[in-house]
mmCIF file of C-alpha atoms and ligand atoms in Angstrom:
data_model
loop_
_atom_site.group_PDB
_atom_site.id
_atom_site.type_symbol
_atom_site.label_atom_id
_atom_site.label_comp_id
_atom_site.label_asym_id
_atom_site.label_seq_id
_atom_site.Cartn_x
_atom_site.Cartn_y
_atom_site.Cartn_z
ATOM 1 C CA UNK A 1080 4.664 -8.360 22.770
ATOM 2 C CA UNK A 1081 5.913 -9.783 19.482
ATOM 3 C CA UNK A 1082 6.768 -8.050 16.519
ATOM 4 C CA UNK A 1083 5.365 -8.651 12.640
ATOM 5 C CA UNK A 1084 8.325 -8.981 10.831
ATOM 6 C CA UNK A 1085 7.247 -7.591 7.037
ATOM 7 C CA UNK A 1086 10.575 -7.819 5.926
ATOM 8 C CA UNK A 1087 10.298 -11.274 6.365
ATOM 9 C CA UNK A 1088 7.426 -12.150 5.102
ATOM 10 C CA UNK A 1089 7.664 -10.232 2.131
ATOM 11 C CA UNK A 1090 10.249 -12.359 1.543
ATOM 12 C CA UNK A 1091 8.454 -15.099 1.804
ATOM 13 C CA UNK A 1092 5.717 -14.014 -0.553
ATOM 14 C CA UNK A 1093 8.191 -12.994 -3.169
ATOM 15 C CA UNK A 1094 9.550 -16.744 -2.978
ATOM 16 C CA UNK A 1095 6.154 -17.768 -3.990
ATOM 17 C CA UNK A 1096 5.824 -15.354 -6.547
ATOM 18 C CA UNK A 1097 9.265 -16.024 -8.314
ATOM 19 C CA UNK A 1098 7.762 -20.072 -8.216
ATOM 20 C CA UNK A 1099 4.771 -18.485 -9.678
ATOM 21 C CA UNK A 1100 6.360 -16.602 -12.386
ATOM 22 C CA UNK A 1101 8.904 -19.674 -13.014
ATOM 23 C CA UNK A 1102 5.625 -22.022 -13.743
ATOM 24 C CA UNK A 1103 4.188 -19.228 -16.138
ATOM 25 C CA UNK A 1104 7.181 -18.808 -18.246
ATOM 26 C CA UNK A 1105 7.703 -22.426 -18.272
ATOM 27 C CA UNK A 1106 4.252 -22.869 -19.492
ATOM 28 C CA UNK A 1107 5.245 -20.406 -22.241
ATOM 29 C CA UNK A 1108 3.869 -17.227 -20.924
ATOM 30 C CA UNK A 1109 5.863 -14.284 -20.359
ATOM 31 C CA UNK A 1110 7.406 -13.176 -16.830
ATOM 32 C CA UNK A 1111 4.634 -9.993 -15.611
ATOM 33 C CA UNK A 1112 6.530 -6.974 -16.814
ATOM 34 C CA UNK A 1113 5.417 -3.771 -14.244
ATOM 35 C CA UNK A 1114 6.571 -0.139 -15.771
ATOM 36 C CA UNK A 1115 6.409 2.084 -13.173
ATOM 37 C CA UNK A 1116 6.069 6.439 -14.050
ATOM 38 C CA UNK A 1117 7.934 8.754 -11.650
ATOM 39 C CA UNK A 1118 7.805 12.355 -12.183
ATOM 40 C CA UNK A 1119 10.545 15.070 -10.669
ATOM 41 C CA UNK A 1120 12.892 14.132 -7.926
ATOM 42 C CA UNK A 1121 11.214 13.981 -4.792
ATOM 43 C CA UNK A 1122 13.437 11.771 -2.519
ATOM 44 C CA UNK A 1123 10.672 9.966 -0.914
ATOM 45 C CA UNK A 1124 8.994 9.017 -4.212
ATOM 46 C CA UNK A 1125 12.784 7.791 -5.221
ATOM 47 C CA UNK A 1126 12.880 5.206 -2.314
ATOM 48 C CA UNK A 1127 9.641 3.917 -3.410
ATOM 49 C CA UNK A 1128 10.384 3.831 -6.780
ATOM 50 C CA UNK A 1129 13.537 1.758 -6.323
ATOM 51 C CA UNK A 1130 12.048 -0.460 -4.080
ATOM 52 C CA UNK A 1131 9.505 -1.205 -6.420
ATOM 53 C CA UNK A 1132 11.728 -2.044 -9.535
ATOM 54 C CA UNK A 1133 14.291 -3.794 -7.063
ATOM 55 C CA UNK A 1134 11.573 -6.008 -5.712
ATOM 56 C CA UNK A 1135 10.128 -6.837 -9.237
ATOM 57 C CA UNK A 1136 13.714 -8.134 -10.120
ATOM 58 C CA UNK A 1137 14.364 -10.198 -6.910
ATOM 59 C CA UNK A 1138 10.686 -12.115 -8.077
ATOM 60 C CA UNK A 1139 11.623 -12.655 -11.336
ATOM 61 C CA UNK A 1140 9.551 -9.843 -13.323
ATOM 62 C CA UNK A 1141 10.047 -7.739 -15.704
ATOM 63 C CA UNK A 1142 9.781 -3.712 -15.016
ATOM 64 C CA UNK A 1143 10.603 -0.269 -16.998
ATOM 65 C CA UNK A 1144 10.939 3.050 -15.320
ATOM 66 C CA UNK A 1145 9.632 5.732 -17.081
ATOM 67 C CA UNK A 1146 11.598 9.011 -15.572
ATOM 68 C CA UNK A 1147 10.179 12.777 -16.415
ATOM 69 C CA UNK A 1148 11.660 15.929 -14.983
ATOM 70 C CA UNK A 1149 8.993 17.868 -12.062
ATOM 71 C CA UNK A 1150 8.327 20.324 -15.190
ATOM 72 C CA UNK A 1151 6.807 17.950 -17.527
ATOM 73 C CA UNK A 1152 3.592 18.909 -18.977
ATOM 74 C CA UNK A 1153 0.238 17.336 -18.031
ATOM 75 C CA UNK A 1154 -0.384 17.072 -21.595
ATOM 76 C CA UNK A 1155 2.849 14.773 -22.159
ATOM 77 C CA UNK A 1156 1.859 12.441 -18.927
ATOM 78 C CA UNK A 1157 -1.259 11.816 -19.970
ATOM 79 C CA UNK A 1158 0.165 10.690 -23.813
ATOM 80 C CA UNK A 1159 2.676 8.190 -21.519
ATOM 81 C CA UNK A 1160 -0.216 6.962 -19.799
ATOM 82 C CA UNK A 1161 -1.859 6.222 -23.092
ATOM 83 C CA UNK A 1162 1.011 4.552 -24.684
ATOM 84 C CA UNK A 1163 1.141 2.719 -21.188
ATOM 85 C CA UNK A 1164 -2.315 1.714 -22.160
ATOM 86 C CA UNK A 1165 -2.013 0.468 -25.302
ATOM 87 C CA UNK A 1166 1.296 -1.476 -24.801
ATOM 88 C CA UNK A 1167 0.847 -4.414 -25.053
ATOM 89 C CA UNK A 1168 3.994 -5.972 -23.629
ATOM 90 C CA UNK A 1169 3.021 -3.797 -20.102
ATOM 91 C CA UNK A 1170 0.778 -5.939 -17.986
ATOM 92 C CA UNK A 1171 -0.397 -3.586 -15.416
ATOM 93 C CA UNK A 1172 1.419 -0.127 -14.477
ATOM 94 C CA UNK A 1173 1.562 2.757 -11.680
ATOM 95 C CA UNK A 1174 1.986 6.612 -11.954
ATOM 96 C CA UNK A 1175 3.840 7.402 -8.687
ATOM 97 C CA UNK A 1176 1.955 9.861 -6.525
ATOM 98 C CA UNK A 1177 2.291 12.821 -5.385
ATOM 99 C CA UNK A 1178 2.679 14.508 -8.626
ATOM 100 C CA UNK A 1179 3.830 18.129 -9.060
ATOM 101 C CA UNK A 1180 1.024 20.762 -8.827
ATOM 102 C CA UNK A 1181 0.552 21.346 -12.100
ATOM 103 C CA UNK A 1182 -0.978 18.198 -12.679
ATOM 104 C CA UNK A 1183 -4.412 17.219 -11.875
ATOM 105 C CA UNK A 1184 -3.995 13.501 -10.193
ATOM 106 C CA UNK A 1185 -7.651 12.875 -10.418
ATOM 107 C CA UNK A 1186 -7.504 13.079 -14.007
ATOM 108 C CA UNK A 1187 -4.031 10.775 -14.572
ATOM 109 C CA UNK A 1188 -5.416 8.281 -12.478
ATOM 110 C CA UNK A 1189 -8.705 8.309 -14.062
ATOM 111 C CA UNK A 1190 -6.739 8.053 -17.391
ATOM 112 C CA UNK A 1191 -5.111 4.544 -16.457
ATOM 113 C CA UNK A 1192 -7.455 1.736 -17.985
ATOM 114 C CA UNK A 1193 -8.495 -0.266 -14.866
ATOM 115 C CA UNK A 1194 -7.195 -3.372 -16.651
ATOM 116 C CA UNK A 1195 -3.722 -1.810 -16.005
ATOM 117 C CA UNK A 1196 -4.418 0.158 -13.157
ATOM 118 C CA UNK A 1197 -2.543 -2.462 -10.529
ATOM 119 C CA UNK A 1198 -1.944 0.183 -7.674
ATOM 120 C CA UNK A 1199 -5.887 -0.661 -7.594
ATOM 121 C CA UNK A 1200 -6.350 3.690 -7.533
ATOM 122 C CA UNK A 1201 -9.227 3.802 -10.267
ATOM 123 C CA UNK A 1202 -12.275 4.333 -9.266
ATOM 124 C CA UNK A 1203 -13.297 1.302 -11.326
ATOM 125 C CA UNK A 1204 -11.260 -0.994 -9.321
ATOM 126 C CA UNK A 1205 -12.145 0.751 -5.958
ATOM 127 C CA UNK A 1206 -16.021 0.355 -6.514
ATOM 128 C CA UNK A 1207 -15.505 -3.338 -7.771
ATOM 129 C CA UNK A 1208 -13.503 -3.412 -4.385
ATOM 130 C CA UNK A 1209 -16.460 -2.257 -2.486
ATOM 131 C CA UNK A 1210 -18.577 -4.722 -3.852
ATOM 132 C CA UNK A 1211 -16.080 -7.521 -3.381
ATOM 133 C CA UNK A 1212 -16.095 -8.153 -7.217
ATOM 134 C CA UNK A 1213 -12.944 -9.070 -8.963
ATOM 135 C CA UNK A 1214 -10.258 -6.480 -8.956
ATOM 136 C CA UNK A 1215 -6.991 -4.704 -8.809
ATOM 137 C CA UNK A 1216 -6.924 -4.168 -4.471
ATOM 138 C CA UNK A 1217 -4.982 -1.247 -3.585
ATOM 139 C CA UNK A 1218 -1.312 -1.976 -2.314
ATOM 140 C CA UNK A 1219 -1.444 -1.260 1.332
ATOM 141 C CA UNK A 1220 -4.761 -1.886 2.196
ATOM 142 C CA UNK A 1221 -4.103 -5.678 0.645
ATOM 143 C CA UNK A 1222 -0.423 -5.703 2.067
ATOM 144 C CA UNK A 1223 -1.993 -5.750 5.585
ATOM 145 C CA UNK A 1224 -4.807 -7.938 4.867
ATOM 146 C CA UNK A 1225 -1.878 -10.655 4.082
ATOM 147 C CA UNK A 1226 -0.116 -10.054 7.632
ATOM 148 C CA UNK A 1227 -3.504 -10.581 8.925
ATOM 149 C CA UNK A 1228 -3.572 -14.036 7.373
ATOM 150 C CA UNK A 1229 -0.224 -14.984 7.361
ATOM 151 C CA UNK A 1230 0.014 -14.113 11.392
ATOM 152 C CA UNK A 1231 -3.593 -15.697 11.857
ATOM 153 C CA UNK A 1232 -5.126 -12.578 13.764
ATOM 154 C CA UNK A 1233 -8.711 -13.103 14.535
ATOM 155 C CA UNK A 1234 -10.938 -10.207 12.766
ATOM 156 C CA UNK A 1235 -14.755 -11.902 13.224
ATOM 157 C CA UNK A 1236 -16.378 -9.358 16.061
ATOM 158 C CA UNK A 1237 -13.032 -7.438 17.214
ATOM 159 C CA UNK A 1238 -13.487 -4.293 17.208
ATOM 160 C CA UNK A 1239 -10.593 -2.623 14.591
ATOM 161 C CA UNK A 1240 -10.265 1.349 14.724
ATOM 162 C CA UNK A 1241 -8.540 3.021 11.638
ATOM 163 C CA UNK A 1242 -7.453 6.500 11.995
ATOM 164 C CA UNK A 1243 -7.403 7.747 9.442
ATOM 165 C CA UNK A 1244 -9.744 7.978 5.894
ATOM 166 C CA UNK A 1245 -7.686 8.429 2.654
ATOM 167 C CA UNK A 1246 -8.536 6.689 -0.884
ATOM 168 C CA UNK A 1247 -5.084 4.762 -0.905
ATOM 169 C CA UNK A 1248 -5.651 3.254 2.960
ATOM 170 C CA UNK A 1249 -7.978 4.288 5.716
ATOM 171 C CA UNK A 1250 -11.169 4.043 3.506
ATOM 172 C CA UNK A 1251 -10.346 0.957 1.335
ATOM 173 C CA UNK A 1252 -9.220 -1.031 4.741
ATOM 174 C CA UNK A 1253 -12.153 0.345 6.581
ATOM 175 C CA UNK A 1254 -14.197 -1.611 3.592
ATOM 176 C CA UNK A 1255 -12.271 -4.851 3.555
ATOM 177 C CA UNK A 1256 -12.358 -5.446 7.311
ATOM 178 C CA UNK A 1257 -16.053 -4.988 7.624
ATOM 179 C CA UNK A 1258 -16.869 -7.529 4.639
ATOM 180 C CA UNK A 1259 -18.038 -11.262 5.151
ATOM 181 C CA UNK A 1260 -14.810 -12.919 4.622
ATOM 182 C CA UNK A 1261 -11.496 -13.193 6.293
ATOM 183 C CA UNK A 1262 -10.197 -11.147 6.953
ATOM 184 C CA UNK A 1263 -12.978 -9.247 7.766
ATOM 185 C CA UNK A 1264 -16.265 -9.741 10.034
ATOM 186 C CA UNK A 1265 -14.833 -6.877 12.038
ATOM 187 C CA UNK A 1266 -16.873 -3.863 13.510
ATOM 188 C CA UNK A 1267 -14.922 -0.940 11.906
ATOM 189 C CA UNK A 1268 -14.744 2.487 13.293
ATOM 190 C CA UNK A 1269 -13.002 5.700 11.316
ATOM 191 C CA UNK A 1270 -11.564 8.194 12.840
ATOM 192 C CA UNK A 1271 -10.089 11.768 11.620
ATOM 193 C CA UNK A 1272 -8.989 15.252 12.283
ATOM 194 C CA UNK A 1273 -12.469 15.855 12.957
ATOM 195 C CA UNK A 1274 -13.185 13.054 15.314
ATOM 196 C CA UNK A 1275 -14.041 14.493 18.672
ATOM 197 C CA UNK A 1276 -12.468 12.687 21.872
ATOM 198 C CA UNK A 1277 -10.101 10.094 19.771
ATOM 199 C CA UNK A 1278 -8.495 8.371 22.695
ATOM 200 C CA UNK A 1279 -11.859 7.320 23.548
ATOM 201 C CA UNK A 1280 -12.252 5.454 20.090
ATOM 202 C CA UNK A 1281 -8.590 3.551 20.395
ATOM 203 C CA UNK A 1282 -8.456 2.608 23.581
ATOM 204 C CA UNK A 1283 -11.498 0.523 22.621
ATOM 205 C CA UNK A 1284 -9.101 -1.238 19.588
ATOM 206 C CA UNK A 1285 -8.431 -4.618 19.544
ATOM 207 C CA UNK A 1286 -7.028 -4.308 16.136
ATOM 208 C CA UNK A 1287 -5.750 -0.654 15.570
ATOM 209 C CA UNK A 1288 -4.379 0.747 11.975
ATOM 210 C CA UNK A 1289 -2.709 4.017 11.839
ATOM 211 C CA UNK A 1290 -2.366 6.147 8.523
ATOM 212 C CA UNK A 1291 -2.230 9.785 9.219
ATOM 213 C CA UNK A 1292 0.990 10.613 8.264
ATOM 214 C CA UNK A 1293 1.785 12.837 11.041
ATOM 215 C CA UNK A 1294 4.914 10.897 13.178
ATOM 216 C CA UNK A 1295 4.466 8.970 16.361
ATOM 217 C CA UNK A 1296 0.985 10.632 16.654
ATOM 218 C CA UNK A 1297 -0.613 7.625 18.772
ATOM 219 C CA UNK A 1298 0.732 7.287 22.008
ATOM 220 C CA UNK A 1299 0.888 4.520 24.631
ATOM 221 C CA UNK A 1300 -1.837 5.662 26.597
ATOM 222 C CA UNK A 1301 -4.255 5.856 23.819
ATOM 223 C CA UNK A 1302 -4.619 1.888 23.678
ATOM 224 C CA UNK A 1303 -5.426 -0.891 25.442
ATOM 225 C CA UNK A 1304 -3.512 -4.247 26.829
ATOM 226 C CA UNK A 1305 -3.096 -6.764 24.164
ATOM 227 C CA UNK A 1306 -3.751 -4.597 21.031
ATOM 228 C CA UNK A 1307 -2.880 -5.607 17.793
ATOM 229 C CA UNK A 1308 -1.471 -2.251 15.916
ATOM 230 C CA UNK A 1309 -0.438 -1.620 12.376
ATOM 231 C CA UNK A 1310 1.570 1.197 11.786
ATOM 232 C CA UNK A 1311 1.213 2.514 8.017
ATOM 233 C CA UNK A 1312 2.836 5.536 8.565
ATOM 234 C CA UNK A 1313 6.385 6.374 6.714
ATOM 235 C CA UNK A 1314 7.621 9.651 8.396
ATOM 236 C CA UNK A 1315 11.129 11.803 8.234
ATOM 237 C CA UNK A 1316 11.662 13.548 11.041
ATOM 238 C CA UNK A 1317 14.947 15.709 10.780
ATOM 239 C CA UNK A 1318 17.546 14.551 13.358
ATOM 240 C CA UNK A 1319 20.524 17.424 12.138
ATOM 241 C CA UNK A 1320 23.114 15.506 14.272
ATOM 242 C CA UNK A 1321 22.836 12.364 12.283
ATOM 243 C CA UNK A 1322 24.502 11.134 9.205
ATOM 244 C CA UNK A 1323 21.376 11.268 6.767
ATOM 245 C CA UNK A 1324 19.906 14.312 8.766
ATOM 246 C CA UNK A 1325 16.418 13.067 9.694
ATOM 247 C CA UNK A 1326 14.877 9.606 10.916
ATOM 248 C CA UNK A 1327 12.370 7.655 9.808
ATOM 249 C CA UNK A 1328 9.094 6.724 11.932
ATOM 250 C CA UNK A 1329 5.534 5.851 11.705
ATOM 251 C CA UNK A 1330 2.338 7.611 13.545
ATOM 252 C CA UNK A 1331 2.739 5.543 16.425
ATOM 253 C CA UNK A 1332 4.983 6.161 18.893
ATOM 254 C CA UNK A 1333 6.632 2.590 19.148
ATOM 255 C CA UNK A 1334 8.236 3.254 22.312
ATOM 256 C CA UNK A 1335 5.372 3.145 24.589
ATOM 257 C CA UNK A 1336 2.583 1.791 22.483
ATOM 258 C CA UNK A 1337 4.801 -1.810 21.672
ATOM 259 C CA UNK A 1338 5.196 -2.540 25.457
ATOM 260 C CA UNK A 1339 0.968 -2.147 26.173
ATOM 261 C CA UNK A 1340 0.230 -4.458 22.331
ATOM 262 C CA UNK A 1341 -0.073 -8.295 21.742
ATOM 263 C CA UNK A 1342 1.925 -7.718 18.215
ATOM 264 C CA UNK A 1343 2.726 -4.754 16.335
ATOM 265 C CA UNK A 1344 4.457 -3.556 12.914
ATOM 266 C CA UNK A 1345 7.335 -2.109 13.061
ATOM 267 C CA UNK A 1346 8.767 1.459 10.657
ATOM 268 C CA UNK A 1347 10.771 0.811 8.609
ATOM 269 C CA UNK A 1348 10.386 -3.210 8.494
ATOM 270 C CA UNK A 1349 6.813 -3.427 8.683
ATOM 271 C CA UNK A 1350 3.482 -2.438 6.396
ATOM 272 C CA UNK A 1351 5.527 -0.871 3.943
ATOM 273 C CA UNK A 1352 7.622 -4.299 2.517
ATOM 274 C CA UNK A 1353 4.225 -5.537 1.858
ATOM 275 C CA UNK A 1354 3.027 -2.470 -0.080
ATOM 276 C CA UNK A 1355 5.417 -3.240 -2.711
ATOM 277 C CA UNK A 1356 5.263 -7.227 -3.077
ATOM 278 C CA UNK A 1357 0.988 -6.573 -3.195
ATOM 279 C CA UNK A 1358 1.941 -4.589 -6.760
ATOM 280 C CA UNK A 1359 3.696 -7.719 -7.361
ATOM 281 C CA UNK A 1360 1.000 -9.514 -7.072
ATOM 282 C CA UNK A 1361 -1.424 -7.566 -9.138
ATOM 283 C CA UNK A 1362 0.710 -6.949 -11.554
ATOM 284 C CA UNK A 1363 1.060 -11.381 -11.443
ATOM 285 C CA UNK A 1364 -2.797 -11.159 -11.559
ATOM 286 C CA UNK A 1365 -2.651 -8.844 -14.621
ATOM 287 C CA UNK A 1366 -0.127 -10.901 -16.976
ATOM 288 C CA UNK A 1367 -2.372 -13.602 -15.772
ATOM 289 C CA UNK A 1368 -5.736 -11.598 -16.727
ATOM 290 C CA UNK A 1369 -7.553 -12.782 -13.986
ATOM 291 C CA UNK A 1370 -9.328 -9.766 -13.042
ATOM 292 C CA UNK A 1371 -9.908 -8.345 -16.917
ATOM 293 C CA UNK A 1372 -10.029 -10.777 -19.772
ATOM 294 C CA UNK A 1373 -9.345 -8.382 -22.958
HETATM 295 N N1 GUN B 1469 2.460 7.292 -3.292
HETATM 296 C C1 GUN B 1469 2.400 6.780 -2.043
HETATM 297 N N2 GUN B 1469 1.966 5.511 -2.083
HETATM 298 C C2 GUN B 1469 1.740 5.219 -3.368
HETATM 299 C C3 GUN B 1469 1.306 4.043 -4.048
HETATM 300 O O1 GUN B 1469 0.995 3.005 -3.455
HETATM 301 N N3 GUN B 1469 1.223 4.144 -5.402
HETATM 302 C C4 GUN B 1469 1.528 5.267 -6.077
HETATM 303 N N4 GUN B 1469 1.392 5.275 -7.391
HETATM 304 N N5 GUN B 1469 1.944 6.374 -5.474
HETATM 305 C C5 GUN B 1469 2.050 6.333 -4.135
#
C-alpha cells in the first residue's frame, strides 16, 4: 500500500505555477489576481477560504477577499458579483458555497460570467466540460485527474466506481473518466443513497472515488485487493476530549480500507491540497484567456 501524498504534490504544481506566473509578468503581463467572496462565518468555509488566498500568495498571484456578514442581502451579492464581473483587474473569481438560506445559489452562480467563473460551477463551463470543449474544469474533479497523471494510474478499461453524484464532484468526475483521453477510457459506474446493494458495486472498483460527505462511510470490506481509492470527503467528527473538539476524516474509513488498496489519498493531506492549486490554475488560464478571449 502506498500513500498519494497531495500535500506534496501540490507543492510541486504550485512551483510550476509561480515559474509560470514569473514568465508572464516578465513578459509584461500581470501576475493572475483571484478575489475570492465569503459570506457569514461558517468555520469550515473559513479554512477554505484561507487556504485559498494563502495558496494564491505562496504561487505568486494576486487575490482579494471580499468578506459579508451571514445577513447580507441577496440583492447586495448579486451587485458584488457584478462588479466582480466587470472588473477588469479580476481575472477569474469564486463565491464560496454554502451560502446562507436566504440566498438562492442557483441564481449567484448563474450570475458569474463563465469567463470568470474559475471554480468551473456555471452551467456554461459544465456543459463545455461535457463536451470536452475548452473550459473552466471544476476544482476537485480536475485536482484528482492531476494525481491520476502525476502518479501514472492506468484508467483505459478499469472499472472506476464513484459514490456519489453532486454538480461540484461525483457527476463532473463520472464525465471526465469515461471520455477518450487520459485520464479517462474508464467504464464508470455511479452510485447513491438510492443505489440498491452498494458493496456489490465497490468491491468490483479498481479505481474507487468517494464524495458523500458522510465520515468513514466505506469500509474495508466493501473493496477489493489492490484498489486504487480517492477519498474526497472533508468530515468533523466531534472528539469532546480533544483540544479542537472534533477530528477531521474522509468517507472512507482509512483504517481498514488502506491495508486491502494498491494506493490511496489520505484526509487531511490528500484530494483536498489539489482542490485549491486547480483554482490556481484556472484562475492562470483566465489572466491568460485561454478558455474566453474577450
Ligand atoms: N464549497 C465547497 N467546495 C467549494 C468549491 O470548490 N468552491 C466554492 N465556491 N465553494 C465550495
Amino acid at each position: 500500500m502506498a500513500i498519494i501524498d497531495g500535500k506534496k504534490l501540490a507543492g510541486e504544481i504550485r512551483a510550476e505555477l509561480a515559474g509560470q506566473v514569473e514568465e508572464l509578468v516578465a513578459n509584461g503581463g500581470n501576475a493572475p489576481h483571484l478575489a475570492a467572496v465569503l459570506v457569514g462565518d461558517d468555520p469550515a468555509s473559513q479554512v477554505y477560504v484561507r487556504n485559498k488566498v494563502r495558496s494564491c500568495e505562496k504561487a505568486g498571484f494576486r487575490s482579494t477577499l471580499i468578506r459579508k456578514p451571514a445577513d447580507v442581502s441577496e440583492a447586495e451579492l448579486l451587485a458584488i458579483v457584478d462588479q466582480l464581473n466587470n472588473d477588469a483587474s479580476v481575472d477569474g473569481f469564486i463565491v464560496q458555497l454554502p451560502l446562507p438560506r436566504h440566498i438562492n445559489e442557483e441564481k449567484v452562480t448563474l450570475a458569474i460570467y463563465p469567463a470568470k467563473d474559475v471554480d468551473g460551477f456555471h452551467p456554461v463551463n459544465f456543459g463545455r466540460m461535457a463536451q470536452g470543449l475548452p473550459c473552466y474544469l471544476p476544482a476537485t474533479p480536475a485536482g484528482i485527474l492531476e494525481m491520476i497523471r502525476r502518479y501514472d494510474i492506468p484508467t483505459e478499461g478499469k472499472e472506476v466506481v464513484v459514490i456519489g453524484r453532486s454538480n461540484i464532484v461525483g457527476t463532473p468526475i463520472s464525465i471526465l473518466l469515461s471520455r477518450k483521453d487520459y485520464p479517462g477510457n474508464a467504464t464508470v459506474t455511479i452510485c447513491h443513497s438510492r443505489t440498491k446493494g452498494l458493496e456489490n458495486h465497490t468491491r468490483r472498483a479498481d479505481i474507487l472515488i468517494a464524495a458523500i460527505g458522510s465520515p468513514e462511510f466505506v469500509k474495508g470490506d466493501m473493496v477489493k485487493e489492490g484498489v486504487v481509492v480517492i477519498d474526497v470527503g472533508m468530515n468533523r467528527v466531534e472528539e469532546p476530549d480533544t483540544e479542537k473538539g472534533y477530528r477531521l476524516c474522509g468517507d472512507v474509513h482509512f483504517d481498514s480500507v488502506a491495508p486491502k488498496a494498491s494506493l490511496i489519498t489520505p484526509v487531511p493531506g490528500g484530494v483536498g491540497q489539489l482542490t485549491v492549486v486547480s483554482l490556481l490554475i484556472n484562475t492562470l488560464k483566465a489572466a491568460r484567456r485561454e478558455v474566453y478571449r474577450t
